[in-house]
Coordinates of C-alpha atoms in Angstrom, one line a residue:
Chain A
M1 CA -82.7 56.1 71.1
S2 CA -80.8 53.8 73.6
L3 CA -77.4 52.4 72.5
S4 CA -77.1 48.6 72.4
L5 CA -74.3 47.0 74.3
T6 CA -72.3 46.2 71.2
N7 CA -72.5 49.9 70.1
R8 CA -71.8 51.4 73.4
H9 CA -68.6 53.0 72.3
C10 CA -69.3 53.5 68.7
W11 CA -68.3 57.0 67.5
F12 CA -70.9 57.2 64.7
E13 CA -73.9 57.0 67.0
A14 CA -72.5 58.8 70.0
T15 CA -73.5 62.3 71.0
A16 CA -70.8 64.9 70.9
R17 CA -70.7 64.9 74.7
A18 CA -70.2 61.1 74.8
R19 CA -67.4 61.4 72.3
I20 CA -65.6 64.0 74.4
N21 CA -66.0 61.9 77.5
G22 CA -64.5 58.9 75.9
L23 CA -61.8 60.8 74.0
L24 CA -60.2 62.7 76.9
D25 CA -58.8 61.5 80.2
T26 CA -61.6 60.6 82.4
G27 CA -63.2 63.5 84.2
S28 CA -60.7 66.0 82.8
F29 CA -63.1 67.9 80.6
S30 CA -64.3 71.4 81.5
E31 CA -66.9 73.0 79.3
I32 CA -66.6 76.7 78.4
L33 CA -70.1 78.4 78.3
P34 CA -71.9 75.3 79.6
P35 CA -75.7 74.9 78.8
A36 CA -76.7 76.4 82.2
A37 CA -74.9 79.6 81.2
S38 CA -76.3 79.7 77.7
Q39 CA -79.5 80.5 75.8
P40 CA -80.7 79.0 72.5
S41 CA -80.4 81.1 69.4
P42 CA -82.9 83.9 69.0
H43 CA -82.6 83.4 65.2
L44 CA -84.0 79.9 65.5
A45 CA -86.7 81.1 67.9
Q46 CA -87.7 83.6 65.3
L47 CA -88.2 80.7 62.9
D48 CA -90.3 78.9 65.5
L49 CA -87.6 76.4 66.5
P50 CA -86.6 75.8 70.1
G51 CA -82.9 75.5 69.5
A52 CA -80.4 74.1 71.9
F53 CA -78.6 75.6 74.9
D54 CA -75.2 74.9 73.4
D55 CA -76.3 75.7 69.8
G56 CA -75.0 72.4 68.7
V57 CA -71.4 72.7 69.6
I58 CA -69.4 72.0 72.8
V59 CA -66.1 73.8 73.4
G60 CA -63.8 73.4 76.3
Y61 CA -60.5 72.0 77.6
G62 CA -59.2 68.9 79.2
Q63 CA -56.3 66.4 79.0
L64 CA -55.3 63.7 76.6
E65 CA -52.7 61.4 78.3
K66 CA -52.1 64.2 80.7
K67 CA -51.4 66.8 78.0
P68 CA -53.5 70.0 77.9
I69 CA -55.9 69.8 75.0
F70 CA -58.7 72.1 73.7
V71 CA -61.8 70.5 72.2
I72 CA -64.5 71.6 69.8
A73 CA -67.2 69.0 69.3
Q74 CA -70.1 69.5 66.9
E75 CA -73.4 67.8 67.6
G76 CA -74.5 66.3 64.3
Q77 CA -77.9 65.3 65.6
F78 CA -78.8 69.0 66.1
M79 CA -79.7 70.7 62.9
G80 CA -77.2 68.6 60.9
G81 CA -74.4 70.0 63.0
A82 CA -74.7 73.1 60.9
V83 CA -73.0 76.4 61.7
G84 CA -75.0 79.4 62.9
E85 CA -74.0 82.7 64.5
I86 CA -73.6 81.4 68.1
H87 CA -72.2 78.0 67.1
G88 CA -69.6 79.7 64.9
A89 CA -68.6 82.3 67.5
K90 CA -68.0 79.6 70.1
I91 CA -65.6 77.8 67.7
V92 CA -63.8 81.0 66.7
G93 CA -63.5 82.0 70.4
L94 CA -62.0 78.6 71.3
L95 CA -59.5 78.7 68.4
R96 CA -58.4 82.3 69.3
R97 CA -57.9 81.2 72.9
A98 CA -55.8 78.3 71.7
A99 CA -53.6 80.5 69.6
R100 CA -52.9 82.5 72.8
E101 CA -52.7 79.7 75.4
K102 CA -51.0 77.2 73.2
P103 CA -52.4 73.8 74.4
A104 CA -50.7 70.7 73.0
A105 CA -53.5 70.5 70.4
V106 CA -57.0 71.5 69.4
L107 CA -59.2 68.5 68.7
F108 CA -61.9 69.5 66.3
L109 CA -64.7 66.9 66.2
I110 CA -66.4 67.8 63.0
D111 CA -69.9 66.5 62.3
S112 CA -71.5 69.0 60.1
G113 CA -73.2 69.7 56.8
G114 CA -71.8 73.2 56.7
V115 CA -73.7 76.5 56.8
R116 CA -76.9 76.5 58.8
L117 CA -79.4 77.7 56.2
H118 CA -81.7 79.2 58.8
E119 CA -78.9 81.7 59.5
A120 CA -77.3 81.5 56.0
N121 CA -75.2 84.6 55.9
A122 CA -74.1 84.4 59.6
G123 CA -73.1 80.8 59.0
L124 CA -71.1 81.6 55.9
I125 CA -69.2 84.4 57.5
A126 CA -68.7 82.4 60.7
I127 CA -67.1 79.6 58.6
S128 CA -64.8 82.1 57.0
E129 CA -63.8 83.3 60.4
I130 CA -63.3 79.7 61.5
M131 CA -61.0 79.1 58.5
R132 CA -58.8 82.1 59.5
A133 CA -58.9 81.1 63.1
V134 CA -57.7 77.5 62.3
L135 CA -54.8 78.9 60.3
D136 CA -53.9 81.4 63.0
A137 CA -53.9 78.7 65.7
R138 CA -51.7 76.5 63.5
A139 CA -49.4 79.5 62.7
A140 CA -49.0 79.9 66.5
G141 CA -47.7 76.4 66.6
V142 CA -50.8 74.7 67.8
P143 CA -51.9 71.5 65.9
V144 CA -55.6 71.5 65.0
I145 CA -56.6 67.9 64.4
A146 CA -60.0 67.1 62.7
L147 CA -61.8 64.0 63.9
V148 CA -64.4 62.9 61.3
G149 CA -66.7 60.0 61.8
G150 CA -70.3 61.2 62.5
S151 CA -73.5 60.9 60.6
C152 CA -73.1 64.3 59.0
G153 CA -69.5 63.9 58.0
A154 CA -67.6 67.1 57.1
F155 CA -69.4 68.8 54.2
G156 CA -69.8 72.2 52.8
G157 CA -67.8 74.9 54.4
M158 CA -66.9 72.5 57.2
G159 CA -65.4 70.2 54.5
I160 CA -63.1 73.1 53.6
V161 CA -62.3 73.7 57.3
A162 CA -61.4 70.1 57.8
K163 CA -58.8 70.3 55.0
L164 CA -57.3 73.4 56.6
C165 CA -56.6 71.5 59.8
S166 CA -53.1 70.0 60.4
A167 CA -54.5 66.5 59.7
I168 CA -57.7 64.5 59.6
L169 CA -58.4 61.3 61.4
I170 CA -61.4 59.6 59.8
S171 CA -63.3 56.4 60.4
E172 CA -64.8 54.1 57.7
E173 CA -68.2 55.7 58.5
G174 CA -66.9 59.2 58.1
R175 CA -67.4 61.2 54.9
L176 CA -65.5 64.2 53.7
A177 CA -66.5 66.3 50.7
L178 CA -67.9 69.6 49.6
S179 CA -71.3 69.3 48.1
G180 CA -73.7 66.7 49.3
P181 CA -74.6 64.0 46.8
E182 CA -78.3 64.9 47.1
V183 CA -77.5 68.5 45.9
I184 CA -75.5 67.2 43.0
E185 CA -78.2 64.8 42.0
T186 CA -80.9 67.5 42.2
V187 CA -78.9 69.9 40.1
A188 CA -77.0 67.6 37.7
G189 CA -79.2 64.5 37.6
V190 CA -79.1 60.9 39.0
E191 CA -76.7 59.7 36.3
E192 CA -74.2 62.3 37.7
F193 CA -74.6 61.1 41.3
D194 CA -77.2 58.7 42.6
A195 CA -77.4 59.9 46.2
K196 CA -79.4 56.8 47.2
D197 CA -76.5 54.5 46.2
R198 CA -74.8 54.4 49.6
A199 CA -71.9 52.2 48.4
L200 CA -71.2 54.8 45.7
V201 CA -71.4 57.7 48.1
W202 CA -68.8 56.0 50.4
R203 CA -66.6 55.1 47.4
V204 CA -66.5 58.8 46.5
T205 CA -66.6 60.6 49.8
G206 CA -66.0 58.0 52.5
G207 CA -63.2 57.5 55.0
K208 CA -61.5 54.5 53.2
H209 CA -61.3 56.4 49.9
R210 CA -60.0 59.6 51.5
Y211 CA -57.4 57.6 53.4
L212 CA -56.2 55.7 50.4
M213 CA -56.0 59.0 48.5
G214 CA -53.9 60.6 51.2
D215 CA -56.6 63.2 52.0
C216 CA -56.7 61.9 55.6
A217 CA -53.7 61.1 57.7
M218 CA -55.2 58.1 59.6
L219 CA -58.0 55.7 59.3
V220 CA -59.5 54.5 62.7
D221 CA -62.2 52.1 63.7
D222 CA -65.6 53.4 64.4
D223 CA -64.9 53.4 68.1
I224 CA -64.3 56.2 70.6
A225 CA -61.4 54.4 72.1
A226 CA -59.9 54.0 68.7
F227 CA -60.1 57.7 68.0
R228 CA -58.4 58.3 71.4
T229 CA -55.5 56.0 70.7
G230 CA -55.2 57.2 67.1
T231 CA -55.2 60.9 68.2
T232 CA -52.6 60.2 70.9
A233 CA -50.4 58.3 68.5
F234 CA -50.7 61.0 65.8
L235 CA -49.8 63.8 68.2
A236 CA -46.8 62.0 69.5
D237 CA -45.2 62.2 66.0
W238 CA -46.5 65.5 64.8
R239 CA -44.7 68.8 64.8
E240 CA -46.7 71.7 63.5
P241 CA -44.8 73.3 60.6
A242 CA -44.6 77.1 60.2
P243 CA -46.6 78.3 57.2
S244 CA -44.3 78.5 54.2
A245 CA -44.5 79.0 50.5
A246 CA -42.3 75.8 50.1
L247 CA -44.9 73.6 51.8
L248 CA -47.7 75.1 49.8
R249 CA -45.7 74.7 46.5
A250 CA -45.3 71.1 47.4
R251 CA -49.0 70.7 48.0
Q252 CA -49.7 72.5 44.8
Q253 CA -47.6 70.0 42.9
V254 CA -49.4 67.0 44.5
L255 CA -52.8 68.4 43.7
E256 CA -51.9 69.2 40.1
N257 CA -50.4 65.8 39.6
R258 CA -53.6 64.2 41.0
L259 CA -55.8 66.2 38.8
A260 CA -53.8 65.3 35.8
A261 CA -53.8 61.6 36.7
Y262 CA -57.4 61.1 38.0
G263 CA -59.4 64.1 36.8
T264 CA -61.6 62.1 34.4
L265 CA -62.4 59.2 36.9
R266 CA -65.8 58.9 38.5
D267 CA -65.5 56.2 41.1
G268 CA -63.2 55.3 43.9
L269 CA -62.7 51.8 42.4
Q270 CA -61.0 53.4 39.4
V271 CA -58.8 55.6 41.6
W272 CA -57.8 52.6 43.8
A273 CA -56.9 50.6 40.8
A274 CA -54.8 53.4 39.5
L275 CA -53.1 53.6 42.9
G276 CA -52.0 50.0 42.5
V277 CA -54.6 48.2 44.6
A278 CA -54.8 44.7 43.1
Q279 CA -58.5 44.0 43.9
P280 CA -60.2 47.4 44.3
E281 CA -63.6 45.8 44.7
S282 CA -62.5 44.2 47.9
V283 CA -61.7 47.6 49.6
P284 CA -65.2 48.2 51.0
M285 CA -65.0 44.8 52.7
L286 CA -61.6 45.1 54.3
D287 CA -61.3 45.8 58.0
R288 CA -59.3 48.8 59.2
D289 CA -56.1 47.0 59.9
S290 CA -56.1 45.2 56.5
L291 CA -56.7 48.5 54.6
V292 CA -53.9 50.2 56.5
A293 CA -51.6 47.4 55.6
L294 CA -52.8 47.6 52.0
K295 CA -52.1 51.3 51.8
E296 CA -48.7 50.9 53.3
G297 CA -47.8 48.3 50.7
L298 CA -48.8 50.6 47.8
P299 CA -46.2 52.0 45.4
T300 CA -45.6 55.7 46.2
Chain B
M1 CA -92.9 76.9 68.6
E2 CA -94.8 76.8 71.9
M3 CA -93.5 77.8 75.3
L4 CA -95.0 76.1 78.4
E5 CA -94.4 76.4 82.1
F6 CA -95.5 74.1 84.8
R7 CA -95.0 73.8 88.5
F8 CA -95.9 70.6 90.4
D9 CA -95.4 69.6 94.0
S10 CA -92.8 66.9 94.3
K11 CA -91.0 65.1 97.0
P12 CA -87.7 66.9 97.9
G13 CA -84.6 65.0 96.6
A14 CA -80.9 65.6 96.6
R15 CA -80.0 69.0 95.1
P16 CA -76.4 69.1 94.0
T17 CA -75.2 72.5 92.7
D18 CA -73.9 71.1 89.4
P19 CA -76.5 71.2 86.6
A20 CA -77.1 68.1 84.5
L21 CA -77.9 68.0 80.8
C22 CA -79.4 65.0 79.1
G23 CA -80.4 64.4 75.5
V24 CA -80.0 66.1 72.2
V25 CA -82.4 68.3 70.2
G26 CA -82.7 66.1 67.2
S27 CA -85.9 65.3 65.3
G28 CA -88.2 63.3 67.7
N29 CA -85.8 64.0 70.5
L30 CA -85.3 66.6 73.3
E31 CA -82.7 67.9 75.7
I32 CA -83.3 68.4 79.4
L33 CA -81.3 70.7 81.7
V34 CA -81.8 70.2 85.5
Q35 CA -80.6 72.7 88.0
P36 CA -81.3 73.4 91.7
S37 CA -84.2 75.8 92.5
E38 CA -85.1 77.8 95.6
Q39 CA -88.2 75.7 96.3
P40 CA -87.5 72.3 97.8
D41 CA -91.1 71.0 97.6
C42 CA -91.8 71.9 94.0
C43 CA -90.6 71.0 90.5
Q44 CA -90.5 73.8 88.0
V45 CA -90.5 73.0 84.3
R46 CA -90.1 75.4 81.4
I47 CA -90.5 73.9 77.9
K48 CA -89.8 75.2 74.4
T49 CA -91.3 72.8 71.9
S50 CA -91.5 72.8 68.1
A51 CA -94.9 71.2 68.1
R52 CA -98.0 73.3 69.1
G53 CA -101.2 72.3 70.8
F54 CA -99.8 69.5 73.1
G55 CA -100.1 71.5 76.4
A56 CA -102.4 68.9 77.9
T57 CA -100.1 66.0 77.1
W58 CA -97.1 67.8 78.5
R59 CA -99.1 68.6 81.7
A60 CA -99.9 65.0 82.1
V61 CA -96.4 63.7 81.5
I62 CA -94.7 66.3 83.7
G63 CA -97.4 65.7 86.4
D64 CA -96.7 62.0 86.3
F65 CA -93.0 62.6 86.6
A66 CA -93.3 65.0 89.5
A67 CA -95.6 62.6 91.3
S68 CA -93.4 59.5 90.9
H69 CA -89.9 61.0 91.4
A70 CA -88.2 63.0 94.2
A71 CA -87.9 66.0 91.9
G72 CA -88.6 68.7 94.5
G73 CA -86.1 71.6 94.5
T74 CA -85.3 71.3 90.7
A75 CA -85.7 73.8 87.9
I76 CA -86.0 71.9 84.6
A77 CA -85.6 73.5 81.2
I78 CA -86.5 71.5 78.1
N79 CA -85.9 72.1 74.3
D80 CA -88.0 69.7 72.4
M81 CA -88.3 68.7 68.7
G82 CA -91.3 66.4 68.8
A83 CA -90.4 63.7 71.2
T84 CA -93.1 61.2 72.1
P85 CA -94.5 61.2 75.7
A86 CA -92.6 57.9 76.3
V87 CA -89.3 59.4 75.2
V88 CA -90.0 62.6 77.3
S89 CA -90.7 60.4 80.4
L90 CA -87.6 58.4 79.9
R91 CA -85.4 61.4 79.4
L92 CA -86.8 63.2 82.5
A93 CA -86.0 60.2 84.6
Q94 CA -82.5 60.0 83.1
A95 CA -81.9 63.7 83.6
L96 CA -82.9 63.6 87.2
A97 CA -80.8 60.5 87.9
D98 CA -77.8 62.2 86.2
Y99 CA -78.4 65.3 88.2
Q100 CA -78.8 63.6 91.6
G101 CA -76.0 61.1 90.8
G102 CA -73.6 63.9 90.1
A103 CA -73.0 63.1 86.5
L104 CA -73.0 65.9 83.9
Chain C
M1 CA -70.5 96.4 32.2
S2 CA -68.0 94.1 30.6
L3 CA -64.9 92.7 32.4
N4 CA -62.7 94.9 30.2
D5 CA -64.7 98.0 31.2
I6 CA -64.2 97.0 34.8
F7 CA -60.4 96.7 34.3
D8 CA -60.3 100.0 32.5
S9 CA -62.3 101.7 35.3
L10 CA -60.2 100.2 38.1
F11 CA -56.8 100.5 36.4
P12 CA -56.7 103.6 34.2
A13 CA -52.9 103.6 34.5
G14 CA -52.7 100.3 32.7
H15 CA -53.4 96.6 33.1
A16 CA -52.1 93.4 31.6
V17 CA -54.6 90.8 32.6
T18 CA -55.5 87.5 31.0
V19 CA -58.7 85.6 31.2
A20 CA -58.5 81.8 30.5
N21 CA -61.3 79.4 31.3
Q22 CA -63.1 81.9 33.4
V23 CA -59.9 82.5 35.5
I24 CA -58.4 86.0 35.7
T25 CA -54.7 86.5 36.3
G26 CA -52.3 89.4 35.7
E27 CA -51.1 92.6 37.0
A28 CA -52.1 96.3 36.9
M29 CA -50.7 99.6 37.8
T30 CA -52.2 101.8 40.5
A31 CA -51.2 104.9 42.4
H32 CA -49.9 102.5 45.0
G33 CA -47.7 100.7 42.5
P34 CA -48.3 97.4 40.7
V35 CA -50.9 95.0 42.1
A36 CA -51.6 91.4 41.2
V37 CA -55.0 90.9 39.8
L38 CA -56.8 87.6 39.9
G39 CA -60.1 86.0 40.3
T40 CA -63.0 84.5 38.3
T41 CA -65.6 85.7 35.8
D42 CA -68.8 84.7 34.2
A43 CA -70.3 83.3 37.4
A44 CA -67.7 80.6 37.3
A45 CA -68.5 77.4 39.1
I46 CA -65.2 76.8 40.8
D47 CA -63.5 73.4 40.2
H48 CA -60.1 71.9 40.9
A49 CA -58.5 73.4 37.8
M50 CA -59.7 77.0 38.6
A51 CA -58.7 76.8 42.3
L52 CA -55.3 75.4 41.4
A53 CA -54.7 78.1 38.7
L54 CA -55.5 80.8 41.3
S55 CA -53.4 79.2 44.0
A56 CA -50.4 78.8 41.6
F57 CA -50.7 82.5 40.7
I58 CA -50.7 83.5 44.3
L59 CA -47.6 81.4 45.0
D60 CA -45.9 82.9 41.9
T61 CA -46.7 86.4 43.3
V62 CA -45.4 85.6 46.8
E63 CA -42.2 84.2 45.3
Q64 CA -41.5 86.8 42.6
H65 CA -43.1 90.0 43.9
P66 CA -42.6 90.4 47.6
G67 CA -45.2 92.7 49.2
R68 CA -47.3 93.1 46.1
P69 CA -51.0 93.6 47.0
L70 CA -53.5 91.1 45.7
V71 CA -56.7 92.4 44.1
F72 CA -59.3 89.6 43.8
L73 CA -62.2 90.0 41.4
V74 CA -65.0 87.7 42.4
D75 CA -67.7 86.4 40.1
T76 CA -68.7 82.9 41.1
S77 CA -71.9 80.9 41.2
G78 CA -70.3 78.7 43.9
Q79 CA -68.5 75.4 43.6
A80 CA -68.7 73.0 40.6
L81 CA -71.3 70.3 41.2
S82 CA -69.8 67.1 39.9
R83 CA -69.0 63.6 41.1
S84 CA -65.5 63.5 39.7
Q85 CA -64.8 66.9 41.4
E86 CA -65.9 65.4 44.7
L87 CA -64.0 62.2 44.1
L88 CA -60.7 64.2 44.1
C89 CA -61.8 66.2 47.2
L90 CA -62.8 69.6 45.9
N91 CA -63.0 70.9 49.4
G92 CA -59.2 70.2 49.6
S93 CA -58.4 72.3 46.6
L94 CA -60.5 75.2 47.9
A95 CA -58.8 74.8 51.3
H96 CA -55.4 75.0 49.5
L97 CA -56.4 78.1 47.7
A98 CA -57.5 79.7 51.0
S99 CA -54.2 78.7 52.6
C100 CA -52.3 80.5 49.8
V101 CA -54.3 83.7 50.3
D102 CA -53.5 83.4 54.0
L103 CA -49.8 82.7 53.4
A104 CA -49.7 85.8 51.2
R105 CA -51.2 87.8 54.1
R106 CA -48.6 86.5 56.5
Q107 CA -45.8 87.3 54.1
G108 CA -46.9 90.9 54.0
H109 CA -49.1 91.0 50.9
A110 CA -52.2 93.1 51.5
S111 CA -55.4 91.8 49.8
L112 CA -58.8 92.9 48.9
S113 CA -61.6 91.4 47.0
L114 CA -64.3 93.0 44.8
V115 CA -67.5 91.1 44.0
T116 CA -68.2 92.2 40.4
A117 CA -71.3 90.1 39.9
N118 CA -72.0 86.9 41.9
A119 CA -70.5 85.6 45.1
V120 CA -72.0 82.3 46.3
S121 CA -71.1 79.8 49.1
G122 CA -68.0 77.8 48.7
G123 CA -66.7 79.8 45.8
F124 CA -66.8 82.9 47.9
L125 CA -65.3 81.2 50.9
S126 CA -62.3 80.0 49.1
F127 CA -60.8 83.3 48.1
G128 CA -63.1 86.3 48.2
L129 CA -63.8 86.0 51.9
M130 CA -60.2 85.1 52.7
A131 CA -58.9 88.6 51.6
D132 CA -58.2 91.2 54.3
R133 CA -61.3 93.1 53.2
A134 CA -64.1 92.6 50.7
Y135 CA -66.1 95.1 48.6
A136 CA -69.0 94.6 46.2
L137 CA -70.4 96.5 43.2
A138 CA -73.9 97.9 43.6
D139 CA -75.6 95.2 41.6
A140 CA -73.6 92.3 42.9
Q141 CA -75.5 89.1 44.1
V142 CA -74.0 87.8 47.3
R143 CA -75.7 84.9 49.0
V144 CA -75.6 81.4 50.2
M145 CA -78.8 80.3 48.5
D146 CA -81.9 81.9 47.1
L147 CA -85.0 82.1 49.4
R148 CA -87.0 79.6 47.4
A149 CA -84.4 76.9 47.6
M150 CA -83.9 77.8 51.3
A151 CA -87.7 77.3 51.8
R152 CA -87.5 73.9 50.3
V153 CA -84.6 72.7 52.4
T154 CA -85.6 74.2 55.7
K155 CA -89.3 73.5 55.2
I156 CA -90.1 77.1 56.3
A157 CA -92.7 78.9 54.1
H158 CA -91.2 81.1 51.5
E159 CA -93.6 83.9 52.4
R160 CA -92.3 83.7 56.0
L161 CA -88.7 83.9 54.9
V162 CA -89.4 86.9 52.6
E163 CA -91.1 88.6 55.5
L164 CA -88.3 88.0 57.9
A165 CA -85.6 88.8 55.3
A166 CA -86.8 92.4 55.1
D167 CA -85.4 93.0 58.6
S168 CA -82.9 90.3 59.1
P169 CA -79.4 90.4 57.5
I170 CA -78.8 87.0 59.1
F171 CA -80.1 85.1 56.1
A172 CA -81.4 87.7 53.6
P173 CA -79.5 87.4 50.3
G174 CA -77.7 90.5 49.2
A175 CA -74.5 92.5 49.6
E176 CA -76.2 94.9 52.1
S177 CA -76.6 92.0 54.5
Y178 CA -73.0 91.2 54.3
V179 CA -72.0 94.8 54.9
R180 CA -74.2 94.9 58.0
M181 CA -72.8 91.6 59.2
G182 CA -69.2 92.9 58.9
A183 CA -68.0 90.7 56.0
I184 CA -68.1 93.4 53.3
E185 CA -66.7 96.8 53.9
T186 CA -68.7 99.0 51.5
I187 CA -70.7 98.7 48.3
W188 CA -69.3 100.7 45.4
P189 CA -71.8 102.3 43.1
A190 CA -69.4 101.6 40.2
P191 CA -65.9 100.2 39.8
S192 CA -63.5 103.2 40.1
A193 CA -59.8 103.7 40.5
G194 CA -60.4 106.2 43.3
L195 CA -62.3 103.7 45.4
L196 CA -59.7 101.2 44.7
E197 CA -56.9 103.5 45.8
D198 CA -58.8 104.3 49.0
A199 CA -59.3 100.6 49.6
L200 CA -55.6 99.8 49.0
A201 CA -54.6 102.7 51.4
A202 CA -57.0 101.4 54.0
G203 CA -55.5 97.9 53.6
Q204 CA -52.0 99.2 54.2
A205 CA -53.0 101.0 57.3
A206 CA -55.2 98.3 58.9
P207 CA -54.1 95.4 61.1
A208 CA -54.1 92.0 59.4
S209 CA -56.2 90.3 62.1
D210 CA -59.8 89.3 61.4
R211 CA -62.0 92.2 62.6
R212 CA -65.3 91.1 60.9
M213 CA -67.0 90.1 64.2
A214 CA -66.4 93.5 65.8
S215 CA -67.5 95.2 62.6
G216 CA -70.7 93.1 62.5
Q217 CA -71.4 94.2 66.1
E218 CA -70.8 97.9 65.4
R219 CA -73.1 97.8 62.4
G220 CA -75.8 95.9 64.3
G221 CA -76.0 93.0 61.8
R222 CA -74.4 90.4 64.1
Q223 CA -75.2 91.2 67.7
L224 CA -74.2 88.0 69.4
A225 CA -71.0 86.7 67.8
A226 CA -68.5 89.1 69.2
G227 CA -69.7 88.8 72.7
I228 CA -69.7 85.0 72.6
A229 CA -66.3 84.7 71.0
Q230 CA -65.0 87.1 73.7
A231 CA -66.6 85.1 76.5
V232 CA -65.1 81.8 75.2
G233 CA -61.7 83.4 74.5
A234 CA -61.4 85.2 77.8

């Protein structure tokens, strides 16, 4: 499990703690309810699993370029980053605190398949509470920025949470969707979605596709420092808007237009071609800077 | 799940107050939390492990660790999901180094 | 009980509700005045079109009928399972729908949801669980996943899950679990105008903040969440 020198700062393979350490100003992070003050989940113990002290999510506060920042970081390597009772309650507590204390932003490092089935109902309700808490923090003027780039991506209820955030910063490795391809394949067959076709999975749910479609605000390299600079740059230009019917109407129109234009398509290649990309098949090969330049050159 | 507890004599080492956490409870992996204890000459270890029946192996690994490191005065808690003895040994050494080096 | 029977029972004073492609929209009269009625039927698998039809109706209500309560009728088997739906980011449309329910709340529209038959996963998250309060009919099926599928995915023996489910609302499928955990207020033996009036009255009186954790604690179904959230938030 050691990291090679070339991958030392790679986001995808890093633990949640390593991501936090590289993302925030050095030494600025203070964990709320640290492992020494926590117990693993009794629900997992009842199912014969040891659990983890932090129940798979780290919450706390620190600084980003000297600005006060709250952080939520899910550990994708623990039970698929999935949300159980304690995990969910930590996140909700942090978001509620953010709505009161109003840091410059909440950074939500999402790396999760959604509801933890071992605690199914608790997980579903917790995600509903997280959804409301994200919206409350944003309504209080606090940006909630999702950072997606881990092995679990942002799926299930956490895929919905990601899209409730002010914005999503995603890497090429990141994935953002609702149902996992394996589930779709199991229920609807391999023709509908071949979950083993990795290239297809990324053309449908991956960071480059989501960025080209406008579902993510920024595409960053799979590198902790790149997430740091990307987040800093994004926050410098972002003002959290008050909730309004006008904004949601505008979003409604965009979504309806997209559905009408692309509703019958089945592959990112087709969408990118329709967006005006001259050589869609080249998209998976392009590096981050080239893809960003490509997007900026597309007709709107 | 099995819960195990061991106590081994161990050479006293530095005992900072800040706990250290090392590792992640993924499949084939484990997390280790090291904190100071009241007993400077002894290393206490509490383990929760998903695999049953490996008490003797754990005893051997922890015993080796306590004998070859200055781990006296530590209370160590482990959550394990099937790590091999080699991984356990490596993580214990890392956790102790993080703890005594002041890293978290 | 057919959907029309449900409408008649809930809204004896009158209702003008349309069902198109498993999406319910319309309005009805109650002792509290007119309410917006919307939701899904026939165990709908929620897709972009349904989510956007519901969100459009909510925005229409917010713009044209200030303060009008929203009554959600929920019958969903979860989200549509389709590659083309995922291609266009289905989680985004469900998030948009949830945002619209939340906006309505902020603009003074009380909301409640009633599970009439099925409430599963993402379908339930996107609107039913976003309402101020949720209720369920007695034979409603509320769950994330059935125990057999759960056994396959978690690799825990089905028999063990059945055994634990008897005492644990944490994962046992069923509306009763959700009541104990604080997410559903009460189970209605049958749809009734009286129960609806009570629910609407309770909705007007209650604060709009999310009290489900405290409720789960009081009812004993979720004994950890409230304390942990408090400890983090303090």
